[in-house]
XYZ file of C-alpha atoms in Angstrom:
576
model
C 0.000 0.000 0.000
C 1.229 3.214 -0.675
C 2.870 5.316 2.351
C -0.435 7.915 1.897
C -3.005 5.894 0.081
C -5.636 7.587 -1.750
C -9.760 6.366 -1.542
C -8.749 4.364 -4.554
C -5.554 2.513 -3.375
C -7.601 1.211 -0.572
C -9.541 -2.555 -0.806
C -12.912 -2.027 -2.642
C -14.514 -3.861 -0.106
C -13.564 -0.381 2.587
C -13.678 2.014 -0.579
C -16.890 1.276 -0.643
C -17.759 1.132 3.203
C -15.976 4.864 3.344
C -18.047 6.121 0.650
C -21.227 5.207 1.931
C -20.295 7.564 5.248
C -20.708 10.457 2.775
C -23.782 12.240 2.619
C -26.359 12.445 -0.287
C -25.024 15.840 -1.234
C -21.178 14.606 -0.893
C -22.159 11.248 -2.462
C -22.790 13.246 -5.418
C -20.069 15.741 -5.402
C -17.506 12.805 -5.037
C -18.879 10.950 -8.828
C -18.139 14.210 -10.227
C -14.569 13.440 -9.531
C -13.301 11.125 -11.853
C -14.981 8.168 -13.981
C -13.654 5.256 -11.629
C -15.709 6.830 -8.403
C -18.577 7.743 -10.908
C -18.471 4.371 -12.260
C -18.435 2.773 -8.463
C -21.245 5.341 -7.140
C -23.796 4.665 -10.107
C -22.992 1.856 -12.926
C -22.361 -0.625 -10.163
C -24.832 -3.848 -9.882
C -23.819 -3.578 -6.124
C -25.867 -1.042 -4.091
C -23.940 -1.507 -0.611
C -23.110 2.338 -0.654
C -26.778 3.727 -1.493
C -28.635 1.237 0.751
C -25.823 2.550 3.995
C -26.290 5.931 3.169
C -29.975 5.485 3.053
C -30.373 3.613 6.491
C -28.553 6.000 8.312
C -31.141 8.705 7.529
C -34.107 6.848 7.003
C -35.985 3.261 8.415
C -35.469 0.067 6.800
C -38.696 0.346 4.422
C -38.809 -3.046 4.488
C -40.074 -3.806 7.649
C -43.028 -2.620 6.536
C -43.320 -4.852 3.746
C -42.720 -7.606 5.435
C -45.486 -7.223 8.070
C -47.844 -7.234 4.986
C -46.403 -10.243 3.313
C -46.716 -12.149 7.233
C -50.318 -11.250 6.963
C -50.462 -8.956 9.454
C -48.861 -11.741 12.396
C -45.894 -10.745 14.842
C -42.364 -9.855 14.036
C -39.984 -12.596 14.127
C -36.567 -12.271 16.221
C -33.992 -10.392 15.414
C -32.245 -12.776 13.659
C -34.957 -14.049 11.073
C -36.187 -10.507 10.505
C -32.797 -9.862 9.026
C -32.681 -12.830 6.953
C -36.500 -12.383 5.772
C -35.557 -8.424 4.834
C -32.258 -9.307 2.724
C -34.564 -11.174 0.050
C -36.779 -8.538 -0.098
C -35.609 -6.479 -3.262
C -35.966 -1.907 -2.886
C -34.158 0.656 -5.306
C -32.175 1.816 -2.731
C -30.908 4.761 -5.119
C -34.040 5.977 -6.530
C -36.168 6.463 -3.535
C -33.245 7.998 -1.806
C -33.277 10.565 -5.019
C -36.453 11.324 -4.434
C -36.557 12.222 -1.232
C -33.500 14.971 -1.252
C -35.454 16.240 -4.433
C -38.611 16.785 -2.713
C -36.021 17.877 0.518
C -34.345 20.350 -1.963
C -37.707 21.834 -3.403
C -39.573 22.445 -0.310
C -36.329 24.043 1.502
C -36.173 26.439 -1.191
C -39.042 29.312 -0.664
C -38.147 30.997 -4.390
C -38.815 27.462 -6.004
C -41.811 26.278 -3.830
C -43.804 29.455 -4.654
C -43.014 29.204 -8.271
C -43.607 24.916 -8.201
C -45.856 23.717 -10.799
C -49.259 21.287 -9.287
C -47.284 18.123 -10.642
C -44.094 19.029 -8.829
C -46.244 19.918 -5.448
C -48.064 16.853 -5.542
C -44.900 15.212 -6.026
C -42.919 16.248 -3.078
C -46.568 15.642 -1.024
C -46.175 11.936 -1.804
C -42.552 11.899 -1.192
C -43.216 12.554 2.375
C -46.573 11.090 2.742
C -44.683 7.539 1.907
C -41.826 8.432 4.445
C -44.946 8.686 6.859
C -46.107 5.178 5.264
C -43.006 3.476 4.888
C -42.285 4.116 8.951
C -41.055 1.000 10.565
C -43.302 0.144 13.493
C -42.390 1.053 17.300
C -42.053 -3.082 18.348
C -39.783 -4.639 16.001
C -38.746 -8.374 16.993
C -37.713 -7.606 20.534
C -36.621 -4.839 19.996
C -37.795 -0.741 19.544
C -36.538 1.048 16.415
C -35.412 4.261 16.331
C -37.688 6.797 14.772
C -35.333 8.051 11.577
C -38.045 8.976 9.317
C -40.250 10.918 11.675
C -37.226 13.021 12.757
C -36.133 13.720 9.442
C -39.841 14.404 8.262
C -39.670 16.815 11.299
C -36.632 18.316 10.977
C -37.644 19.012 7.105
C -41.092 20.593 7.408
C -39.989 22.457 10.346
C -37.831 24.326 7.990
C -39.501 24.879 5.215
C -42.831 25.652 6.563
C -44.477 23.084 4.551
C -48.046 23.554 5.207
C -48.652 27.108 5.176
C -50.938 27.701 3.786
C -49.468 31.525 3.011
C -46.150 30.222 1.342
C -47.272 27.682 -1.204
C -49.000 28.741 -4.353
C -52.938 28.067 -4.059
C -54.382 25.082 -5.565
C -54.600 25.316 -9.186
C -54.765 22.482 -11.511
C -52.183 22.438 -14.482
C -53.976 20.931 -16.884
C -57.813 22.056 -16.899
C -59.099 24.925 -18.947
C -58.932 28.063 -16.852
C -56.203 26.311 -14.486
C -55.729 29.178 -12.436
C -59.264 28.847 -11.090
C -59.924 25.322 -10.783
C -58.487 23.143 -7.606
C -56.735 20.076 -7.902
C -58.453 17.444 -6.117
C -55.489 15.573 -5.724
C -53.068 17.826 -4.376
C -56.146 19.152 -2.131
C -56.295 15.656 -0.773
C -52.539 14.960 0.021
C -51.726 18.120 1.584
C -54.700 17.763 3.841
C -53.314 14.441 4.781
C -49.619 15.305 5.590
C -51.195 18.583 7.407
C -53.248 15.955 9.425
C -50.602 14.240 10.617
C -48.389 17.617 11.504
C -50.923 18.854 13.553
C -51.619 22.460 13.871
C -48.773 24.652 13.864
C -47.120 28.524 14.020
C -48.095 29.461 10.396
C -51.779 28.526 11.393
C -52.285 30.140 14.495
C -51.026 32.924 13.104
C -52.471 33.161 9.478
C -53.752 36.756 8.522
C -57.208 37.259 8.405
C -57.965 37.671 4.781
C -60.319 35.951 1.997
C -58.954 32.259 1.143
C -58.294 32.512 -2.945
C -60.733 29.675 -3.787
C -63.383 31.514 -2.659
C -65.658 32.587 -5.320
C -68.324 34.515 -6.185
C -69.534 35.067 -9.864
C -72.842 35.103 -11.910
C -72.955 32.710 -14.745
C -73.541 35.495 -17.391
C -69.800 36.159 -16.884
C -68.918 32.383 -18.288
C -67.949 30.994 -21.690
C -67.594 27.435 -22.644
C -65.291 25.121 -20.736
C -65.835 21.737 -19.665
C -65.922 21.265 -15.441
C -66.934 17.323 -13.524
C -69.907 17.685 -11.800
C -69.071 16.714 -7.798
C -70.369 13.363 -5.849
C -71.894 13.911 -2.271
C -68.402 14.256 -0.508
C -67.156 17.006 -3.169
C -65.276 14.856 -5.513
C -64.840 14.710 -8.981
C -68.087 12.728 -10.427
C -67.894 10.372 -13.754
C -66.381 10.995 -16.686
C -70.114 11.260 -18.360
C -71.648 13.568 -15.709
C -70.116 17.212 -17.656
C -71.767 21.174 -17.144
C -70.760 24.250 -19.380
C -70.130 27.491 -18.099
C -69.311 30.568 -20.511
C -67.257 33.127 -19.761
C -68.158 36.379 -21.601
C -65.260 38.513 -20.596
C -62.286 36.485 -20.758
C -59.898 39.305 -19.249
C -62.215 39.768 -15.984
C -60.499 38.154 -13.332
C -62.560 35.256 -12.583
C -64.043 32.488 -10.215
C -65.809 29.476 -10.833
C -69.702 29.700 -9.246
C -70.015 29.511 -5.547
C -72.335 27.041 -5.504
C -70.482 24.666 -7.496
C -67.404 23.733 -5.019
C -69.146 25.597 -2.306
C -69.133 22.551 -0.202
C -65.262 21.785 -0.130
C -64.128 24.794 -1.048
C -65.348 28.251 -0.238
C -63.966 29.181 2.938
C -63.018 32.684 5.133
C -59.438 33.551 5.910
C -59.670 32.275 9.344
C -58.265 28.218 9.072
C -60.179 28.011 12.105
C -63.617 29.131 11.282
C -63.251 27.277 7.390
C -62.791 24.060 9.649
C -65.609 24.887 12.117
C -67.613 25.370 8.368
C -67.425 21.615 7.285
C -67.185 20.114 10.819
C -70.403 21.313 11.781
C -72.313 21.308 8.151
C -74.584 18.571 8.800
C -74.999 17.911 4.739
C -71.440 15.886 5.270
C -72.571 13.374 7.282
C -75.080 10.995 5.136
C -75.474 7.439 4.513
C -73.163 7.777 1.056
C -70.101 8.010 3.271
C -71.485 6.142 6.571
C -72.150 9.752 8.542
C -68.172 9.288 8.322
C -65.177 11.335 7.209
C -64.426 8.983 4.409
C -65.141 8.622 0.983
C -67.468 6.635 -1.073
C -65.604 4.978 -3.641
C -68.718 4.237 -5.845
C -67.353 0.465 -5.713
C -68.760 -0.766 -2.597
C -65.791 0.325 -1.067
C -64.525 3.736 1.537
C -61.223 5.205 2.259
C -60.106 8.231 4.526
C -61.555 11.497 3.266
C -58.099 13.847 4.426
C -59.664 16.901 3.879
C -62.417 16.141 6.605
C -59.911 14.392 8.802
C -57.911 17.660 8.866
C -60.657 19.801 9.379
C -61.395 17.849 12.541
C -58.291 17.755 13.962
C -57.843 21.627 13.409
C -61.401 21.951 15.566
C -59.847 19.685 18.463
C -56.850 21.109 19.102
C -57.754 24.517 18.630
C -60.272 24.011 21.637
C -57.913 22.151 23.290
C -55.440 24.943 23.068
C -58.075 27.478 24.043
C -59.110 25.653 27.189
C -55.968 25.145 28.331
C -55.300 21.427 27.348
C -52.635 22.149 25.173
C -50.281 25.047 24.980
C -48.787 25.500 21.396
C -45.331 27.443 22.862
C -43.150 27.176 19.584
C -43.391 25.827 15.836
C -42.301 22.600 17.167
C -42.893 21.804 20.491
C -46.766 21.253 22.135
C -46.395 21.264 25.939
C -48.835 19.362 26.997
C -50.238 20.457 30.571
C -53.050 18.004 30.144
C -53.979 14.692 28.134
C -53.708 14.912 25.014
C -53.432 13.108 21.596
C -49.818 12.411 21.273
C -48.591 14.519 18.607
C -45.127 13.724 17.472
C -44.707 12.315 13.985
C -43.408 8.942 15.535
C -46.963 8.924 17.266
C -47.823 7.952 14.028
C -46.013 4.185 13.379
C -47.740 0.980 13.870
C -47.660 -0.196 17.130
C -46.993 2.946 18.866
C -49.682 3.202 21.344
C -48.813 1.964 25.237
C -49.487 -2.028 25.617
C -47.789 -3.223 21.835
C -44.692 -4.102 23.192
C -46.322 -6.685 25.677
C -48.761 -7.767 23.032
C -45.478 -8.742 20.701
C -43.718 -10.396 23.014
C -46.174 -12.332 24.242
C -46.926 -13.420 20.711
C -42.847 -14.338 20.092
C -42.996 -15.980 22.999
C -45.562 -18.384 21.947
C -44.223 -18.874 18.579
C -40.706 -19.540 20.413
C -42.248 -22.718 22.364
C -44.226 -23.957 18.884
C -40.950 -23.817 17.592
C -39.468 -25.885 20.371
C -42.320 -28.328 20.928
C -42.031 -29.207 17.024
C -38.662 -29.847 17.191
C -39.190 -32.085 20.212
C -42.155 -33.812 17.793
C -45.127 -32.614 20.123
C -47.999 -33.051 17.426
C -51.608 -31.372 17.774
C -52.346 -27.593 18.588
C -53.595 -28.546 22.043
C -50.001 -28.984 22.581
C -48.556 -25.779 21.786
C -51.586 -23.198 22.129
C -52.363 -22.061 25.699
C -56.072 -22.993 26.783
C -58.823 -20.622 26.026
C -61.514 -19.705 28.947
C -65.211 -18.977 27.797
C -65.295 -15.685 28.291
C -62.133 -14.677 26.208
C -62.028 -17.300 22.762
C -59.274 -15.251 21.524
C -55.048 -14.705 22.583
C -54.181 -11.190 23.256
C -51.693 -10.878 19.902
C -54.664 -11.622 17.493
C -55.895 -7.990 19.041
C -54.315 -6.679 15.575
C -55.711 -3.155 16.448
C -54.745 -3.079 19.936
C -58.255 -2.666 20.860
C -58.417 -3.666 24.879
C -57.122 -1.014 26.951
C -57.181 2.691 28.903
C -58.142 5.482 26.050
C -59.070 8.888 26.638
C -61.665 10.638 24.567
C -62.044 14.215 23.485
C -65.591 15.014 22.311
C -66.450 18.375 20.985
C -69.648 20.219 20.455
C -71.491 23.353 19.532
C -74.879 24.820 21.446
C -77.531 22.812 19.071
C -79.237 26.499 18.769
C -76.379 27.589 17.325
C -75.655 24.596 15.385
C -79.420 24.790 13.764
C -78.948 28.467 12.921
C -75.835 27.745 11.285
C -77.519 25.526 9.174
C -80.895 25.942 8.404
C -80.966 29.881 9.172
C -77.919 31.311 8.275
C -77.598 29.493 4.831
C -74.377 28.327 6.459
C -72.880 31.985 7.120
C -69.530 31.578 9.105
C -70.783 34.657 11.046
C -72.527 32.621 13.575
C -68.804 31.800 14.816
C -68.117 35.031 15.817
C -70.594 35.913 17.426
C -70.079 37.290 21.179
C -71.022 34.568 23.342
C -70.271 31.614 20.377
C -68.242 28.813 22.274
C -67.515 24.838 21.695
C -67.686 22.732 24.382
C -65.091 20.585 25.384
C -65.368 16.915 27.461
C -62.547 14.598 28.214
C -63.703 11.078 29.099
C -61.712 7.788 30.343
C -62.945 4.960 28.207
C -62.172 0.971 28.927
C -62.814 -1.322 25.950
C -62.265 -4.923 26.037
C -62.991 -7.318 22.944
C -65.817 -9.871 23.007
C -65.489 -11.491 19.891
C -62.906 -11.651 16.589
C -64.770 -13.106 13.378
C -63.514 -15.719 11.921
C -60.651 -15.840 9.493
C -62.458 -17.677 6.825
C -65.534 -15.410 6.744
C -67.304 -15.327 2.934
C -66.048 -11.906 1.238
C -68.918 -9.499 1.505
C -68.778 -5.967 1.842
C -68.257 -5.905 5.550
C -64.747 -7.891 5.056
C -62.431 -6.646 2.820
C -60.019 -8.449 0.440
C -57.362 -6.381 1.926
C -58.638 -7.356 5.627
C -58.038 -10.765 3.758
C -54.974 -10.515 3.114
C -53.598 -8.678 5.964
C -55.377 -11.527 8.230
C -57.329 -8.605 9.944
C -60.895 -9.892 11.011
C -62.949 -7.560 12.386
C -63.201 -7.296 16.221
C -66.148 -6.498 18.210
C -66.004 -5.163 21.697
C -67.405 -3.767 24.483
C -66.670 -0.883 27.155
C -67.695 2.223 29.582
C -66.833 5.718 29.452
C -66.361 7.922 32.342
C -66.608 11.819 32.470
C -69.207 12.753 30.461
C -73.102 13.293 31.154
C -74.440 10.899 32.902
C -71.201 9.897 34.568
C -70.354 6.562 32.984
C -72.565 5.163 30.117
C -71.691 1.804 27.802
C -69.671 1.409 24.828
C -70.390 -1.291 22.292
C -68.347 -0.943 18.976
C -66.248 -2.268 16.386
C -63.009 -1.828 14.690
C -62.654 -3.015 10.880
C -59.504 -3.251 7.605
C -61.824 -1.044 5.134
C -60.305 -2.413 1.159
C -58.455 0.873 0.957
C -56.131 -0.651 3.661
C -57.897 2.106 6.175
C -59.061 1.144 9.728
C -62.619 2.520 10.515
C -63.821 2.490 14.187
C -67.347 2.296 14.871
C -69.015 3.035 18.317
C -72.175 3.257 19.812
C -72.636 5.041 23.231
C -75.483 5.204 25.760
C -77.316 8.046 27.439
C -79.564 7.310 30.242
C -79.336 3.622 30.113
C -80.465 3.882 26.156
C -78.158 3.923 23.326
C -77.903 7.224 21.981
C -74.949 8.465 19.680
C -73.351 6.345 17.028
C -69.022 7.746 16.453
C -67.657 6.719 12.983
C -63.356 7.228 13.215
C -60.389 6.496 11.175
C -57.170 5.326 12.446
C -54.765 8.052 12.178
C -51.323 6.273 11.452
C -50.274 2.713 11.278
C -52.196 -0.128 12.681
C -52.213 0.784 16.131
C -50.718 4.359 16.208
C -50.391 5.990 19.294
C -52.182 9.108 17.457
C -55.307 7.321 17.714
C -58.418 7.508 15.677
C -60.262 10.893 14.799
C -64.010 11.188 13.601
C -67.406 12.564 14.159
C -70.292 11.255 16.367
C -74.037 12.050 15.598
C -77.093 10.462 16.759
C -77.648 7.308 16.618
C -80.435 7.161 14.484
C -79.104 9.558 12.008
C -82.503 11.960 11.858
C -82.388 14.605 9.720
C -81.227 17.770 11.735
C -79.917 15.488 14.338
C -76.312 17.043 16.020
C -72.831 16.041 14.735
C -69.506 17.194 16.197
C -65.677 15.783 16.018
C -64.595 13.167 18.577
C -60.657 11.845 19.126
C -59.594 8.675 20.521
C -56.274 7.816 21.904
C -54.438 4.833 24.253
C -52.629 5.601 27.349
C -52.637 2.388 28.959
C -52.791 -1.266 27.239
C -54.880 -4.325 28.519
C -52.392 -4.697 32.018
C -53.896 -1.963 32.972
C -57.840 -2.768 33.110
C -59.109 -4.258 36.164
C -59.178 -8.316 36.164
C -62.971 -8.039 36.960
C -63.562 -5.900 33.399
C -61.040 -7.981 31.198
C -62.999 -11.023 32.800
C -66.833 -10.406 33.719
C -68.209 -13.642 35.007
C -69.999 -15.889 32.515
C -74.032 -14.992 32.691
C -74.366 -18.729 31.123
C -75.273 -20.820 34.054
C-alpha cells in the first residue's frame, strides 16, 4: 500500500464502506470526480453504498413490507427478521433521489412558490410515503429508532411546509382556466400530511384575509369550458356527468360559481372558522359516506376522506389549546399540561400506542415454544396453544388493532341552537362563529374497551370484510366498554373496529345516554395499525334523523390491557 493511500488505493470492499459515510449531497459531489468513483457510485450492480447511506437517515422500508407479506402476524426475532428483509428487493438509489429532491424543493421558498401542481403533488407523496413506509415502534424484541419521523420533522420544520401563506394556491395544471380550478389531488394529500403535523405557528397565526378559492360570480360572466360535476363528498363525479359554463369577458379576473365547489371549497381567511364550516355542516354526514369522514368509492368500497380528517383535527386542538389542554409554545414543540393526543410524527407508526410491546412479546414468545415443541415432535395444537376460557375465545396478539385497553376521549360540540342556525338559518354563514357569546364545548372522558369477539378468518367476502382485511389476516373485532366523564357519569360502549379495502381502519361506536343507546361515532385510524395518534371522527345520533347534532370526537391509548381491572377484562360468565 502506498505510504499515503488515496480512496482508490484502498480494498474495494472499505472504498466502498468509506463512501457510503458520505452524505447524499457529498455522495454526489464525489462521482463528479473522476470516472472510476462515478463508475463505483452509479454503474455498479452492487448497491452496498446507497442502501448505507440510506439507512442511516431513514428506516429500513422493508419492515413494513414484510409485516404485509406475514399477513399482518408478529415480528420474528432479530435474527430471522434480518434474513427475511435481505430477500426482499428496494431501489435503494431511486427512492433515496427522491426524497433529497422533494427535501431540496420544499427548503427552497423561491422554487416552492413558483412549483408547478405536478411538482407539489410530487414532493406531497414523497413525504406522505416516508410517513407510510415508517417501521413500526415493536420490532422483533426490539424498539426502532424513529429516523423517518425526525427527518420528516426536521424538514417541514424548515420549510414551513403547510402554510398555507407560502405555497401557491391550488390550481390544476392541466384544466381549462387552471388558475381557477383546484386540484383534487393535491387538495387531498396536503390535507393528509397537514393531518398528521398537527396544527402549527403558520396557522395560528395566518392573517385574516379571503382564502383565494373563494368565489363569487354570476354565470352570465362564463364561456364554454368543460368542469366534472361533484359526488356527495365534493369529488370529482364520472367521466359522463359534464356542465358548461361561458365566460363572456375572458380578461375579468374570474371564479368558478359559488355554488359549485361551495361545499369543499369556499372558505373565510380564518383556518379556524373554514374548519368549524365543514365540521359542523350537517350535509357531510349521510349514509353515502357512513355519517363518516371517508369517501365513497362508488365500488362498494370507503377510504379516509383527508380533507375532513384535517378539518377535525384543526377543531380539536384549537379548543384544546383554548381551554388550556394544550399550549402551542413554539413551531415545534406542544407542551402538553393536560392529556392529550400524542402529537409527534413517531406517534404515528404501527404499534406505537402503550401495551404493543407486551402484546409482541407475548406473541414471540408463543411462537418460540411452537418452535421448540415441534422440534421435540409434540404433534396437535392442544399442545402448543395455551387454553382458552369462555369468556375470552381469543389470545391477546390476534388484538391486531390493539383494541383492549385505557383510552381517553375528546368530544367536541357546539350549542344545538347555534348549530341549527348555522344551518338551516344562516344558509351556512360563518358569522354565527363570531358571534359574542359563540363557544364549543369541550369533554374529556376515560374509556375501557375490552374485545368480546374476533370473526372468523375464513368469513365469505362481503362488503363488511375486505379483500385487503383478507390478506392482511385482519378480522374484524367487536367489543365492548364504559366511558367515564361525560353526562351521565359513565354510560356503555359497544363498537367495532374493521380493515376497510383501501387498507384504512374505521372504528365504529355506539354510546349510551340514560341507560339507552344514543350516539353512534364513525373514526379512522390516524397512522399505522395501532398508532399511538389514535383515531379521529365525528359522532351524531344514533339514528341519524335529519337535523340530528354532529360534532368531532378523538380517541387515543394511554394504557394497554395490564392496565384494566381483572374483573372488566374477565366479567363472570351470565351462562349458568
Amino acid at each position: 500500500m502506498a505510504p499515503n493511500p488515496t480512496l482508490l488505493s484502498l480494498p474495494l470492499e472499505i472504498a466502498h464502506h468509506t463512501i457510503g459515510l458520505t452524505s447524499p449531497t457529498d455522495l454526489a459531489s464525489l462521482a463528479l470526480t473522476c470516472k472510476l468513483l462515478h463508475s463505483i457510485i452509479y454503474t455498479s450492480t452492487d448497491r452496498y453504498i446507497w442502501r448505507e447511506i440510506f439507512l442511516r437517515i431513514w428506516d429500513d422500508p422493508r419492515v413494513r413490507t414484510h409485516l404485509d407479506t406475514r399477513q399482518g402476524l408478529p415480528l420474528t426475532s432479530n435474527a430471522e427478521l434480518e434474513a427475511a428483509l435481505s430477500s426482499l428487493p428496494y431501489d435503494w438509489r431511486t427512492e433515496l433521489q427522491r426524497r433529497i429532491r422533494a427535501q431540496n424543493l420544499i427548503q427552497n421558498k423561491r422554487l416552492a412558490l413558483v412549483s408547478t401542481c405536478s411538482q407539489r403533488k410530487n414532493v406531497f407523496k414523497v413525504f406522505l410515503a416516508v410517513v407510510r413506509s415508517a417501521s413500526p415502534a415493536v420490532a422483533g424484541r426490539r424498539i426502532p429508532e424513529a429516523k423517518n419521523a425526525h427527518w420528516l420533522w426536521n424538514t417541514l420544520k424548515r420549510a414551513d411546509a403547510c402554510n398555507y401563506n407560502l405555497w401557491p394556491s391550488l390550481h390544476h395544471d392541466v384544466l381549462p382556466f387552471a388558475e381557477l380550478v383546484p386540484d383534487f389531488e393535491e387538495l387531498a394529500l396536503r390535507c393528509e400530511l397537514h393531518t398528521y403535523i398537527g396544527l402549527t405557528q403558520s396557522d395560528l397565526e395566518r392573517p385574516q384575509k379571503d382564502d383565494p378559492v373563494s368565489i363569487t360570480l354570476s354565470q352570465d360572466d362564463f364561456s364554454v369550458v368543460n368542469i366534472p360535476t361533484l359526488d356527495i363528498d365534493g369529488q370529482p363525479g364520472s367521466s359522463q356527468e359534464i356542465r358548461r359554463y361561458y365566460l363572456r369577458s375572458p380578461s375579468r379576473p374570474a371564479s368558478l360559481p359559488q355554488c359549485l365547489y361551495s361545499n369543499p371549497f369556499s372558505s373565510p381567511g380564518n383556518l379556524r372558522n373554514a374548519a368549524r364550516a365543514f365540521v359542523y355542516d350537517l350535509r357531510n354526514y349521510t349514509r353515502c359516506n357512513l355519517w363518516a369522514p371517508l369517501l365513497n368509492d362508488l365500488r362498494g368500497g370507503y377510504k379516509a376522506h383527508w380533507r375532513h380528517l384535517d378539518y377535525l383535527m384543526i377543531v380539536i386542538l384549537w379548543n384544546l389549546r383554548e381551554e388550556g389542554f394544550l399550549i402551542h409554545s413554539t413551531p415545534d414543540e406542544y407542551l402538553e399540561t393536560r392529556p392529550c393526543p400524542p402529537m409527534e410524527l413517531a406517534a404515528l407508526r404501527p404499534w406505537s400506542a402503550p401495551g404493543w410491546e407486551a402484546q409482541i412479546t407475548a406473541a414471540l414468545d408463543f411462537d418460540a415454544k411452537q418452535a421448540v415443541n415441534e422440534t421435540c415432535g409434540t404433534i396437535g395444537e392442544k399442545a402448543t396453544n395455551p387454553p382458552l376460557s369462555n369468556t375470552r375465545p381469543f389470545r391477546e396478539w390476534e388484538d391486531w388493532a390493539g383494541v383492549e385497553g385505557k383510552w381517553q376521549r375528546v368530544v367536541c360540540f357546539m350549542d344545538y341552537q347555534d348549530l341549527f342556525r348555522y344551518n338551516f338559518q344562516n344558509r351556512l354563514s360563518t358569522s354565527v362563529f363570531e358571534e359574542d357569546g359563540f363557544q364549543e364545548e369541550v369533554r374529556v372522558m376515560d374509556v375501557e374497551l375490552r374485545i368480546t369477539s374476533i370473526e372468523p378468518r375464513d368469513a365469505p367476502a362481503s362488503r363488511t370484510y375486505s379483500e385487503t382485511a383478507k390478506r392482511l389476516n385482519r378480522p374484524r373485532i367487536h367489543f365492548v366498554g364504559r366511558s367515564q366523564g361525560g353526562r351521565p357519569h359513565e354510560s356503555k360502549v359497544v363498537g367495532f373496529v374493521e380493515c376497510l379495502e383501501s387498507g384504512d381502519i374505521r372504528w365504529h361506536m355506539v354510546s349510551s345516554y340514560g341507560g339507552e343507546d344514543r350516539w353512534s361515532s364513525e373514526g379512522v385510524q390516524v397512522g399505522g395499525v395501532g398508532s399511538a395518534r389514535g383515531i379521529i371522527g365525528t359522532w351524531s345520533g344514533i339514528d341519524h334523523e335529519p337535523g340530528d347534532p354532529a360534532g368531532p370526537f378523538w380517541l387515543w391509548k394511554i394504557g394497554g390491557r395490564d392496565a384494566l381491572p381483572s374483573s372488566f377484562l374477565n366479567p363472570p360468565s351470565t351462562n349458568r
